[in-house]
mmCIF file of C-alpha atoms in Angstrom:
data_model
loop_
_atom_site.group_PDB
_atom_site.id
_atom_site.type_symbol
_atom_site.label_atom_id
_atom_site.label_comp_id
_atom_site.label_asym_id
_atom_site.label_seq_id
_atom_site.Cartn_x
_atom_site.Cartn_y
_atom_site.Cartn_z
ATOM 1 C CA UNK Q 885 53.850 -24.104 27.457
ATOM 2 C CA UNK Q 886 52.541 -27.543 28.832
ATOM 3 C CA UNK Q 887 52.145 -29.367 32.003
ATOM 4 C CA UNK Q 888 53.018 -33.107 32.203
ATOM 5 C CA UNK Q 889 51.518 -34.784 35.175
ATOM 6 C CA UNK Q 890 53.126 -38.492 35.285
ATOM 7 C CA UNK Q 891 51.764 -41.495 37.578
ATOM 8 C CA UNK Q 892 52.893 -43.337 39.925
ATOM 9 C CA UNK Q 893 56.286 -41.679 40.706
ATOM 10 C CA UNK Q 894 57.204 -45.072 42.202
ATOM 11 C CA UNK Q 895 56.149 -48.908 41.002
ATOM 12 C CA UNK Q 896 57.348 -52.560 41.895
ATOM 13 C CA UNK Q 897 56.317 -55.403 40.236
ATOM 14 C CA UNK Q 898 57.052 -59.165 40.018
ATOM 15 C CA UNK Q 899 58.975 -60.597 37.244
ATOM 16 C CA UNK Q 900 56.029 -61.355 34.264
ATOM 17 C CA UNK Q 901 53.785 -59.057 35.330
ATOM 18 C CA UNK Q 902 52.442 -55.736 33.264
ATOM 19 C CA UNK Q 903 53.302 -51.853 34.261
ATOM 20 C CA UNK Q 904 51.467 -49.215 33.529
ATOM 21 C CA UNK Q 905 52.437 -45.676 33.519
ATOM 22 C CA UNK Q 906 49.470 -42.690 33.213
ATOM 23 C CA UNK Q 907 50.105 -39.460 32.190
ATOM 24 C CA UNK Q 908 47.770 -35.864 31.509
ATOM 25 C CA UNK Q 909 48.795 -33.013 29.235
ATOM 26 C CA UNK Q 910 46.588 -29.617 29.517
ATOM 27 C CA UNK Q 911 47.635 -28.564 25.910
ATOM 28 C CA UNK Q 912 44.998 -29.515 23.463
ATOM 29 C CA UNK Q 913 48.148 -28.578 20.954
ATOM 30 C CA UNK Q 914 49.895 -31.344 22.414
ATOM 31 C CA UNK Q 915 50.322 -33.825 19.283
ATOM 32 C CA UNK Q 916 53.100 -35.811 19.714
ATOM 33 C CA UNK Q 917 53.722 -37.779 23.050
ATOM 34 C CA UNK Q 918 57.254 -39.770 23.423
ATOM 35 C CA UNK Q 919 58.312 -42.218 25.935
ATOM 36 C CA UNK Q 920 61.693 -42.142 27.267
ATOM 37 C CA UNK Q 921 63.313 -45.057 29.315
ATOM 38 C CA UNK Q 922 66.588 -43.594 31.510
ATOM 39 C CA UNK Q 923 68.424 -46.497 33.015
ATOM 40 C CA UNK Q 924 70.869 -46.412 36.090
ATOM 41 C CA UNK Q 925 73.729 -44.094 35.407
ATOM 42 C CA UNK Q 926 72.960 -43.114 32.024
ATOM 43 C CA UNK Q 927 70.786 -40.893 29.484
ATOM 44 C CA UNK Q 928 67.370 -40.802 28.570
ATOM 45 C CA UNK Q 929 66.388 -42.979 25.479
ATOM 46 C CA UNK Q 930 63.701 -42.419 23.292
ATOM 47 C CA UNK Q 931 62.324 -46.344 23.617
ATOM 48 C CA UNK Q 932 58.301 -45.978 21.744
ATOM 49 C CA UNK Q 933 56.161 -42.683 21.171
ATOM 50 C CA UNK Q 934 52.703 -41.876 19.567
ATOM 51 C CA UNK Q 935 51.013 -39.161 17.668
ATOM 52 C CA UNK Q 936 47.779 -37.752 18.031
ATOM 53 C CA UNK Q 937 46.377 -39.287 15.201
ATOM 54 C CA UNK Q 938 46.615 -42.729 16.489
ATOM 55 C CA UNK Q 939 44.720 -44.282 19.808
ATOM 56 C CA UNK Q 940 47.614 -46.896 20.047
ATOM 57 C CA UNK Q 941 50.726 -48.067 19.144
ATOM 58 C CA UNK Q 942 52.574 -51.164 19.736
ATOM 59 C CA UNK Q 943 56.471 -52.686 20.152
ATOM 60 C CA UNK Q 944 58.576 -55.257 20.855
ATOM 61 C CA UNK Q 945 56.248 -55.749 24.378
ATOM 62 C CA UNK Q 946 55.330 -51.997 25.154
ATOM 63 C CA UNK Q 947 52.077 -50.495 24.715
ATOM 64 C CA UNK Q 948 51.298 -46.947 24.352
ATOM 65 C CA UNK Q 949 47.690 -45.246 24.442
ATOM 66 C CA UNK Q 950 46.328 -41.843 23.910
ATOM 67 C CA UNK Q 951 43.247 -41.008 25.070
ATOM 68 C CA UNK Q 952 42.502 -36.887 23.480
ATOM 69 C CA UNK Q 953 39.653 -36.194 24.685
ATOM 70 C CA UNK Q 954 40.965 -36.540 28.411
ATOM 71 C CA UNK Q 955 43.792 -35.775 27.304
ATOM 72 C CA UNK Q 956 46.022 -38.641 28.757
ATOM 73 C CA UNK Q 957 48.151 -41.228 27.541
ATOM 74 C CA UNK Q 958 49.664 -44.435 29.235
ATOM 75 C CA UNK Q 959 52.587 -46.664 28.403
ATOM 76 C CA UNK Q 960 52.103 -50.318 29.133
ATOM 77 C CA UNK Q 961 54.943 -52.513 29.409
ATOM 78 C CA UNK Q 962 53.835 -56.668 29.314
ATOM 79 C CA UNK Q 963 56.343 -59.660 30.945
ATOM 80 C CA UNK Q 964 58.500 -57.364 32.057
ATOM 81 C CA UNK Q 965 61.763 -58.309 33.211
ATOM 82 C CA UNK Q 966 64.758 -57.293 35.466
ATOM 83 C CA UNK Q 967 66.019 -55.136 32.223
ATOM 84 C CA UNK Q 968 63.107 -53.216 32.340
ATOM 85 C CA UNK Q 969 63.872 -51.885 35.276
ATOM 86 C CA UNK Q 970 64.627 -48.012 35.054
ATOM 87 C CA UNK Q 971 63.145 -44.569 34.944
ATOM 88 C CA UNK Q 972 60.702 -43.760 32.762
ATOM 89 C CA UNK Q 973 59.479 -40.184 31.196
ATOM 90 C CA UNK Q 974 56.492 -39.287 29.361
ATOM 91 C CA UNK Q 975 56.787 -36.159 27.404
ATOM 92 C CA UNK Q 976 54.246 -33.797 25.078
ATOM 93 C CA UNK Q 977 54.834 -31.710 22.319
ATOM 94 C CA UNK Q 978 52.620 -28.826 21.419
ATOM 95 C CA UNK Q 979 51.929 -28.982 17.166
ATOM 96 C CA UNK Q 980 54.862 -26.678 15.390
ATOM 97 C CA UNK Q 981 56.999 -26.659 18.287
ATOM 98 C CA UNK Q 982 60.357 -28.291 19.052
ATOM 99 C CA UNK Q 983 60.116 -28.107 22.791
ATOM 100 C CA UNK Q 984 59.646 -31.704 24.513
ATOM 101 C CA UNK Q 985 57.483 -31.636 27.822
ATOM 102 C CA UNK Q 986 58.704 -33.992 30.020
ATOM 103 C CA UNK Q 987 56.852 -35.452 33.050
ATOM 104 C CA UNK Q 988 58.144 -35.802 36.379
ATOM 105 C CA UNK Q 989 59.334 -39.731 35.837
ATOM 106 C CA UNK Q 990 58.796 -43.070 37.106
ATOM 107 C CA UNK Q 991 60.607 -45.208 39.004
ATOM 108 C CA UNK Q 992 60.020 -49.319 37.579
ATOM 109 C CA UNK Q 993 61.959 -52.157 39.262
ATOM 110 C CA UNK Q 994 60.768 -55.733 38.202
ATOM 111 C CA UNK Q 995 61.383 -58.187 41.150
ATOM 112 C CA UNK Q 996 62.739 -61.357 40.512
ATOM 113 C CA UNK P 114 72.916 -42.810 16.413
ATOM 114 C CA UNK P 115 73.388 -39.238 17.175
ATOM 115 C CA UNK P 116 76.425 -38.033 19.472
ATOM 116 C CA UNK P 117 76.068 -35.160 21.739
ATOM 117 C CA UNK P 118 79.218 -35.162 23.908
ATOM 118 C CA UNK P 119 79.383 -33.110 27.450
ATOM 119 C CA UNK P 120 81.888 -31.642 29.827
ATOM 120 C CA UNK P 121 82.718 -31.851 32.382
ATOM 121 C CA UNK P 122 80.737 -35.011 33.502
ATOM 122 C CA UNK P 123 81.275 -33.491 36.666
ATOM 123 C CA UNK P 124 82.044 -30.237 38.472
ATOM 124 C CA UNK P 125 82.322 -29.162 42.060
ATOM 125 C CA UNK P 126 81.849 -25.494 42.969
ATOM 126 C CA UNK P 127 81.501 -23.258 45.255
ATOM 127 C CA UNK P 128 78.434 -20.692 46.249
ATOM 128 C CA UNK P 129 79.303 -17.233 43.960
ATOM 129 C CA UNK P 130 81.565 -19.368 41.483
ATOM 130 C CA UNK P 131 81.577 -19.046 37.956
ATOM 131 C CA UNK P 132 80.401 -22.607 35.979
ATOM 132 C CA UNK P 133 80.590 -23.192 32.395
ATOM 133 C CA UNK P 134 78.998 -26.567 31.125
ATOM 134 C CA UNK P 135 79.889 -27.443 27.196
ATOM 135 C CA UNK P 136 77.925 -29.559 24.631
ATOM 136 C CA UNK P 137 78.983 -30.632 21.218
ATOM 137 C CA UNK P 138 76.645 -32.568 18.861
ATOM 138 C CA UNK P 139 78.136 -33.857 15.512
ATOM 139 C CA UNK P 140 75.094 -34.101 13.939
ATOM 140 C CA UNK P 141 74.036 -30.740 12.313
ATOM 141 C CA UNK P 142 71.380 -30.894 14.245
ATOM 142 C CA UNK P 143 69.336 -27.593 14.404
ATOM 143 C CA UNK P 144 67.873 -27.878 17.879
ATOM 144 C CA UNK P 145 69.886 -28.003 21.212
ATOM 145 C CA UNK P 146 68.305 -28.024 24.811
ATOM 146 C CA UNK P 147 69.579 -27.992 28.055
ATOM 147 C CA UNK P 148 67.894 -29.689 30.950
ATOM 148 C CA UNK P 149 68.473 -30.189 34.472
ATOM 149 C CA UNK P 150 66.938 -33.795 36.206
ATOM 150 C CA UNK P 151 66.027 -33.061 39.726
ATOM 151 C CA UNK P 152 64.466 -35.631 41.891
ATOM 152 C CA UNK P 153 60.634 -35.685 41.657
ATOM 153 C CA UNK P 154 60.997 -33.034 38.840
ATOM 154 C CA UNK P 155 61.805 -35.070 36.073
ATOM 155 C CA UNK P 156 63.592 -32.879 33.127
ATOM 156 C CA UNK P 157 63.184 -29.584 33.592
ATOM 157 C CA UNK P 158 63.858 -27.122 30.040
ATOM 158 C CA UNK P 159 66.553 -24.059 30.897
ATOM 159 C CA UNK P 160 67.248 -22.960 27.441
ATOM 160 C CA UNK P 161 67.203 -23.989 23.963
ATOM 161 C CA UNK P 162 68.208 -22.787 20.264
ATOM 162 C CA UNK P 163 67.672 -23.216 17.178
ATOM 163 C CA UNK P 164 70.046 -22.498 15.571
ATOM 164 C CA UNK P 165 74.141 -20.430 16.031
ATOM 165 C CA UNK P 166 73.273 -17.001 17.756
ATOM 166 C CA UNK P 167 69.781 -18.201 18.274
ATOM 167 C CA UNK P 168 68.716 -18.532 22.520
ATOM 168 C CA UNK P 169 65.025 -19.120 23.901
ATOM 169 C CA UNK P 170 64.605 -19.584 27.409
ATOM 170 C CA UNK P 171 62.859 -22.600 28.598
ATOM 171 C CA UNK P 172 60.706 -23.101 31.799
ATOM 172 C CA UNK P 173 63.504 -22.927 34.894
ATOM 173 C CA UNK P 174 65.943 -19.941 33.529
ATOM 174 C CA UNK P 175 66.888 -18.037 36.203
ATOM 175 C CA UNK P 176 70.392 -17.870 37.175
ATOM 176 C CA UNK P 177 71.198 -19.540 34.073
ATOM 177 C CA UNK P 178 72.502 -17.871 30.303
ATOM 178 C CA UNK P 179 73.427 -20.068 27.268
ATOM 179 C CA UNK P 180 75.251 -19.025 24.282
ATOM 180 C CA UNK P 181 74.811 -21.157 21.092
ATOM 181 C CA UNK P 182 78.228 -20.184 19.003
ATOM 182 C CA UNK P 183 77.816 -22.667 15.837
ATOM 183 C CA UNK P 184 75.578 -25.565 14.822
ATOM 184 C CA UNK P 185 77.376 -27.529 17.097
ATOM 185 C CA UNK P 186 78.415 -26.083 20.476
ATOM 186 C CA UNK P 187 75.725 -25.037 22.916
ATOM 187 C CA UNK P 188 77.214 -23.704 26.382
ATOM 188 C CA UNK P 189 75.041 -22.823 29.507
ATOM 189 C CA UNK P 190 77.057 -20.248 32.088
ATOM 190 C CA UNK P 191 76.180 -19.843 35.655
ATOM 191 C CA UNK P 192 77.750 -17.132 36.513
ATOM 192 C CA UNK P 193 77.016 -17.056 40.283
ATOM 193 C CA UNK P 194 76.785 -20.380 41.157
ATOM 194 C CA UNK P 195 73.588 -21.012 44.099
ATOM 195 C CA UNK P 196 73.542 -24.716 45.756
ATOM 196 C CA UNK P 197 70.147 -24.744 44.624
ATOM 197 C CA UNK P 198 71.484 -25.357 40.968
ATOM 198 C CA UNK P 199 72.982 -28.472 42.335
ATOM 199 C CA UNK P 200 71.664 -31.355 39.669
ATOM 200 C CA UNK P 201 72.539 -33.145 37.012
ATOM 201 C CA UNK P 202 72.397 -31.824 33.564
ATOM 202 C CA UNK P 203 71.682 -33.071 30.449
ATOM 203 C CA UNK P 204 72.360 -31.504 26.313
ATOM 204 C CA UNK P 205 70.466 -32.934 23.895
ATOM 205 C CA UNK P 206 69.785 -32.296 20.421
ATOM 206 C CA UNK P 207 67.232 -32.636 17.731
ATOM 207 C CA UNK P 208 66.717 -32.612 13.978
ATOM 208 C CA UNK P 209 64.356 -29.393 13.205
ATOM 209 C CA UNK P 210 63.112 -31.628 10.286
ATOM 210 C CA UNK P 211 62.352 -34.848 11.887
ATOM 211 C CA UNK P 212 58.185 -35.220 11.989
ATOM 212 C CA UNK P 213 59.577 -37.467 15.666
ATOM 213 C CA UNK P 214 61.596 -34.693 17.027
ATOM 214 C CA UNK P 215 63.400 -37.159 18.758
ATOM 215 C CA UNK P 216 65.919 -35.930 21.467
ATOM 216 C CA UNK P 217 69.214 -37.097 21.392
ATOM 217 C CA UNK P 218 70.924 -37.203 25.225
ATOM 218 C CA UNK P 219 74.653 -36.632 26.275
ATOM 219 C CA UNK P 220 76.043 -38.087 28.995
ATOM 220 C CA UNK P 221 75.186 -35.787 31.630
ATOM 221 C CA UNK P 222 76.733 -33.539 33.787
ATOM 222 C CA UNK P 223 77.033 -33.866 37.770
ATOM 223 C CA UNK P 224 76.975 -30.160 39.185
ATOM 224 C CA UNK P 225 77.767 -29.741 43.048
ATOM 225 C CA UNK P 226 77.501 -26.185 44.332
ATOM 226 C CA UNK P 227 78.470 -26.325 47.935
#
């Protein structure tokens, strides 16, 4: 299987400001890493993701890196806002597998 | 988007009792997983299958069987219902051809074992 270790498991910020979210795999066979935002009350959400043969990957104001070789990846989220506000789940997949990984989430609230 | 529709959406038991939690996804997807979302555990992976008749047990099985009886109906039985299987739980679904093996999320279901 894998291990997903996901940091901070709590984070405030102000209105504007970036988030970051850090996560570690152990799986070297880990090649496909997902980000999924769950908001208040309802289901996870696949919202950006990024495969191991790319260092980053960019969207509509979220940033996602992969570092291999120390095996970690981060998701960056820039301005954020009160509607980013929400928990948030990194996740590996090990190469020819269908099984999603899923660290153990973070809480984001953006303070107005 | 893809629709993977639970029930109940919630279900208070008692210790010993028998639970059955259903998932339907109308999407021919191959894949189906069920997870439970604990508090400073994230999503946890019970069982999954790939396909009808197909079961492969996932990292937090015990006390928990699923039965997978076509493409689209996934069920996961607790047949002696512990409080520590208190937690919400969550179907999802995936295409077994999709290179971004995205999950697809029901609803959820809120489990109470008192």
């Amino acid at each position: 299987g894998e291990q997903v270790e996901q940091l901070p498991s709590i984070l405030r910020v102000q209105e504007g400001s970036s988030a970051s979210i850090n996560c570690t795999y152990e799986n070297s066979a880990s090649n496909y890493f997902p980000w999924y935002k769950q908001e208040p009350g309802e289901n996870p959400k696949l919202i950006i993701d990024i495969r191991s043969n790319m260092e980053r990957k960019q969207t509509q104001g979220l940033i996602v890196l992969l570092d291999k070789k120390a095996k970690r990846f981060s998701l960056h989220i820039t301005d954020t806002q009160p509607g980013d506000s929400a928990m948030y789940f990194c996740a590996a997949v090990m190469s020819n597998y269908n099984v999603l990984y899923f660290g153990s989430g973070t809480k984001l609230t953006v303070e107005p | 988007e893809a629709a993977v529709t639970q029930s109940p959406r919630n279900k208070v038991t008692v210790t010993g009792g028998n639970v059955t939690l259903s998932c339907r996804q109308t999407n021919s997807h191959n894949y189906m997983y069920w997870y439970r979302q604990d508090t400073g555990h994230g999503l946890r992976l019970i069982h999954y299958s790939y396909g009808a008749g197909n079961l492969q047990i996932g990292d937090v099985p015990d006390g928990y069987k699923a039965t997978r009886t076509t493409q689209e109906d996934f069920f996961l039985l607790l047949e002696l219902a512990s409080p520590s299987q208190t937690s919400l739980y969550f179907c999802a679904s995936s295409d077994s051809g999709s290179s971004q093996n995205t999950l697809y999320f029901g609803a959820g279901t809120r489990l109470s074992v008192l």
